[in-house]
Amino acid sequence: MTVKEVIALAAENLGREDLSAAVASAEGEPEGELKSLLRCYNLIENEVALDYFPLKREESFSPKNGRIDFSELSAVPVDFYCVQDELGADVRFVLHPAYLSLPEGTGKVTVKYACAPAPKKLDGESEFSGKITARLLACGVACEFCLTCARYAEAALWEKRFRDALRAAEIIRRRLKVRARRWA
């Protein structure tokens, strides 16, 4: 799905056919409300990626002096899952603010990590597919856009729809409850 599709759907959800037509005919750098919708899209994509559905990457490296700098990764890392050697065995690592520290003499390794999505432009492609649909993202974009326009009651409605769509996609797990203890 493209960013334009999601933003156009959000504009149609808000009843703004004029804004939807402006999205379809937009060329170059957006201005005004289109720029605001694009900013809202980037916020929602970031929220979904960081809070609900992490974007996972896997890359191979040959560490230099027992370390892998974050600048060598293709995306901005958020969380590291594991580091494995060529045979698939886990390698112990220490996380530092700007790099991963590995034991000396470690050969080629594979790093599995979650990353933040890069900011998109109107002609960009979404990082998501499958359970994260255009409708789900459009509900979140509509909510953020209403908040920026100070339409709080409408924003609350879109927020509820966004959370319901996340729950329907089985991304939000139900809350765990501990049953009350009773004395016999």
CSV table of C-alpha atoms in Angstrom, one decimal:
chain,number,residue,atom,x,y,z
A,1,MET,CA,0.0,0.0,0.0
A,2,THR,CA,1.2,3.5,-0.7
A,3,VAL,CA,1.2,6.5,1.5
A,4,LYS,CA,-1.1,8.3,-0.9
A,5,GLU,CA,-3.7,5.6,-0.6
A,6,VAL,CA,-3.7,5.8,3.2
A,7,ILE,CA,-3.9,9.6,3.3
A,8,ALA,CA,-6.6,9.7,0.6
A,9,LEU,CA,-8.6,7.1,2.6
A,10,ALA,CA,-8.2,9.1,5.8
A,11,ALA,CA,-9.4,12.3,4.0
A,12,GLU,CA,-12.4,10.4,2.6
A,13,ASN,CA,-13.2,9.1,6.1
A,14,LEU,CA,-13.2,12.7,7.4
A,15,GLY,CA,-15.6,13.7,4.6
A,16,ARG,CA,-13.1,15.8,2.9
A,17,GLU,CA,-13.5,14.9,-0.8
A,18,ASP,CA,-11.6,18.1,-1.8
A,19,LEU,CA,-8.6,17.0,0.3
A,20,SER,CA,-8.8,13.4,-1.2
A,21,ALA,CA,-8.7,14.9,-4.7
A,22,ALA,CA,-5.7,17.1,-3.7
A,23,VAL,CA,-3.9,14.0,-2.5
A,24,ALA,CA,-4.5,12.2,-5.8
A,25,SER,CA,-3.2,15.2,-7.9
A,26,ALA,CA,-0.3,16.2,-5.5
A,27,GLU,CA,3.1,16.7,-7.1
A,28,GLY,CA,6.3,17.6,-5.3
A,29,GLU,CA,6.4,18.8,-1.7
A,30,PRO,CA,3.0,19.0,0.0
A,31,GLU,CA,1.7,22.2,1.6
A,32,GLY,CA,-1.0,23.1,4.1
A,33,GLU,CA,-3.4,20.4,5.0
A,34,LEU,CA,-1.6,17.8,2.8
A,35,LYS,CA,1.6,18.4,4.7
A,36,SER,CA,-0.3,18.0,8.0
A,37,LEU,CA,-1.8,14.7,6.8
A,38,LEU,CA,1.6,13.4,5.8
A,39,ARG,CA,3.0,14.3,9.2
A,40,CYS,CA,0.0,12.5,10.8
A,41,TYR,CA,0.8,9.4,8.6
A,42,ASN,CA,4.4,9.4,9.7
A,43,LEU,CA,3.4,9.7,13.4
A,44,ILE,CA,0.9,6.8,13.1
A,45,GLU,CA,3.3,4.5,11.2
A,46,ASN,CA,5.9,5.2,13.9
A,47,GLU,CA,3.5,4.5,16.7
A,48,VAL,CA,2.4,1.2,15.2
A,49,ALA,CA,6.0,0.2,14.6
A,50,LEU,CA,7.3,1.1,18.0
A,51,ASP,CA,4.3,0.1,20.2
A,52,TYR,CA,2.4,-2.7,18.5
A,53,PHE,CA,4.0,-4.3,15.5
A,54,PRO,CA,7.8,-4.1,15.4
A,55,LEU,CA,9.6,-3.9,12.1
A,56,LYS,CA,12.2,-6.7,12.2
A,57,ARG,CA,15.4,-6.7,10.3
A,58,GLU,CA,18.2,-9.2,10.0
A,59,GLU,CA,21.7,-8.2,8.7
A,60,SER,CA,25.1,-9.9,8.5
A,61,PHE,CA,28.3,-8.2,9.6
A,62,SER,CA,32.0,-8.9,10.2
A,63,PRO,CA,32.7,-7.0,13.5
A,64,LYS,CA,35.7,-4.7,13.6
A,65,ASN,CA,37.6,-4.8,16.9
A,66,GLY,CA,34.7,-6.7,18.5
A,67,ARG,CA,32.1,-4.1,17.8
A,68,ILE,CA,29.3,-3.2,15.4
A,69,ASP,CA,28.5,0.5,15.1
A,70,PHE,CA,24.8,1.4,14.8
A,71,SER,CA,25.7,3.6,11.8
A,72,GLU,CA,26.5,0.3,9.9
A,73,LEU,CA,22.9,-0.8,10.2
A,74,SER,CA,20.5,-0.1,7.3
A,75,ALA,CA,17.8,1.3,9.7
A,76,VAL,CA,17.6,3.0,13.1
A,77,PRO,CA,17.6,0.3,15.7
A,78,VAL,CA,15.1,0.3,18.5
A,79,ASP,CA,15.6,-3.1,20.1
A,80,PHE,CA,18.0,-6.0,19.6
A,81,TYR,CA,16.7,-9.6,19.7
A,82,CYS,CA,19.9,-11.6,19.2
A,83,VAL,CA,23.3,-11.9,17.5
A,84,GLN,CA,24.1,-15.3,15.9
A,85,ASP,CA,27.3,-16.7,14.4
A,86,GLU,CA,27.5,-18.5,11.1
A,87,LEU,CA,26.4,-21.8,12.6
A,88,GLY,CA,23.3,-20.2,14.2
A,89,ALA,CA,24.6,-20.3,17.8
A,90,ASP,CA,23.8,-17.2,19.9
A,91,VAL,CA,26.7,-14.8,20.6
A,92,ARG,CA,26.7,-12.8,23.8
A,93,PHE,CA,26.7,-9.1,23.2
A,94,VAL,CA,26.7,-5.9,25.3
A,95,LEU,CA,24.6,-3.0,24.2
A,96,HIS,CA,26.2,0.5,24.3
A,97,PRO,CA,24.7,3.8,23.2
A,98,ALA,CA,26.3,3.8,19.8
A,99,TYR,CA,27.4,0.2,19.2
A,100,LEU,CA,27.2,-3.5,20.0
A,101,SER,CA,30.2,-5.0,21.8
A,102,LEU,CA,31.0,-8.6,20.9
A,103,PRO,CA,33.7,-11.0,22.3
A,104,GLU,CA,37.1,-10.6,20.6
A,105,GLY,CA,37.7,-13.0,17.7
A,106,THR,CA,34.1,-13.2,16.8
A,107,GLY,CA,33.7,-13.9,13.0
A,108,LYS,CA,30.8,-13.1,10.8
A,109,VAL,CA,27.5,-12.6,12.7
A,110,THR,CA,23.9,-12.1,11.9
A,111,VAL,CA,22.1,-9.3,13.9
A,112,LYS,CA,18.3,-9.5,14.4
A,113,TYR,CA,16.8,-6.3,15.5
A,114,ALA,CA,13.7,-4.1,15.5
A,115,CYS,CA,13.9,-0.7,13.7
A,116,ALA,CA,12.0,2.5,13.5
A,117,PRO,CA,10.4,3.3,10.1
A,118,ALA,CA,12.0,6.0,8.0
A,119,PRO,CA,9.9,9.2,7.4
A,120,LYS,CA,7.9,8.9,4.2
A,121,LYS,CA,7.0,11.2,1.4
A,122,LEU,CA,3.7,11.2,-0.5
A,123,ASP,CA,5.0,8.9,-3.2
A,124,GLY,CA,6.4,6.4,-0.6
A,125,GLU,CA,5.5,2.9,0.2
A,126,SER,CA,4.2,1.8,3.6
A,127,GLU,CA,6.5,-0.4,5.7
A,128,PHE,CA,3.5,-2.6,6.6
A,129,SER,CA,1.3,-5.2,4.8
A,130,GLY,CA,-0.9,-8.1,5.9
A,131,LYS,CA,-2.6,-7.4,9.2
A,132,ILE,CA,-1.8,-3.7,9.1
A,133,THR,CA,-4.2,-2.5,6.5
A,134,ALA,CA,-4.7,0.8,4.8
A,135,ARG,CA,-8.0,1.2,6.8
A,136,LEU,CA,-6.3,0.7,10.1
A,137,LEU,CA,-3.6,3.3,9.3
A,138,ALA,CA,-6.3,5.7,7.9
A,139,CYS,CA,-8.2,5.6,11.1
A,140,GLY,CA,-5.1,6.6,13.0
A,141,VAL,CA,-4.3,9.3,10.5
A,142,ALA,CA,-7.8,10.7,10.8
A,143,CYS,CA,-7.5,10.7,14.6
A,144,GLU,CA,-4.2,12.6,14.5
A,145,PHE,CA,-5.5,15.1,11.9
A,146,CYS,CA,-8.6,15.8,14.1
A,147,LEU,CA,-6.4,16.4,17.1
A,148,THR,CA,-4.3,18.9,15.1
A,149,CYS,CA,-7.4,20.7,14.0
A,150,ALA,CA,-8.8,20.8,17.6
A,151,ARG,CA,-11.7,18.6,16.8
A,152,TYR,CA,-11.4,16.5,20.0
A,153,ALA,CA,-14.8,14.8,20.0
A,154,GLU,CA,-14.2,13.5,16.5
A,155,ALA,CA,-10.7,12.6,17.4
A,156,ALA,CA,-12.0,10.4,20.2
A,157,LEU,CA,-14.2,8.6,17.8
A,158,TRP,CA,-11.3,7.9,15.4
A,159,GLU,CA,-9.1,6.9,18.3
A,160,LYS,CA,-11.7,4.2,19.3
A,161,ARG,CA,-11.9,2.9,15.7
A,162,PHE,CA,-8.1,2.8,15.5
A,163,ARG,CA,-7.8,0.9,18.7
A,164,ASP,CA,-10.6,-1.5,17.7
A,165,ALA,CA,-8.8,-2.1,14.3
A,166,LEU,CA,-5.6,-2.9,16.2
A,167,ARG,CA,-7.5,-5.3,18.5
A,168,ALA,CA,-9.2,-6.9,15.5
A,169,ALA,CA,-5.8,-7.5,13.9
A,170,GLU,CA,-4.8,-9.2,17.1
A,171,ILE,CA,-2.0,-6.8,17.8
A,172,ILE,CA,-3.3,-5.6,21.1
A,173,ARG,CA,-3.4,-8.5,23.5
A,174,ARG,CA,-6.0,-8.6,26.1
A,175,ARG,CA,-5.0,-7.4,29.6
A,176,LEU,CA,-3.8,-10.0,32.0
A,177,LYS,CA,-5.8,-10.1,35.2
A,178,VAL,CA,-5.0,-11.8,38.4
A,179,ARG,CA,-8.0,-13.3,40.1
A,180,ALA,CA,-8.7,-12.1,43.6
A,181,ARG,CA,-7.6,-14.5,46.3
A,182,ARG,CA,-10.2,-15.8,48.6
A,183,TRP,CA,-9.8,-17.3,52.1
A,184,ALA,CA,-11.6,-20.5,52.7
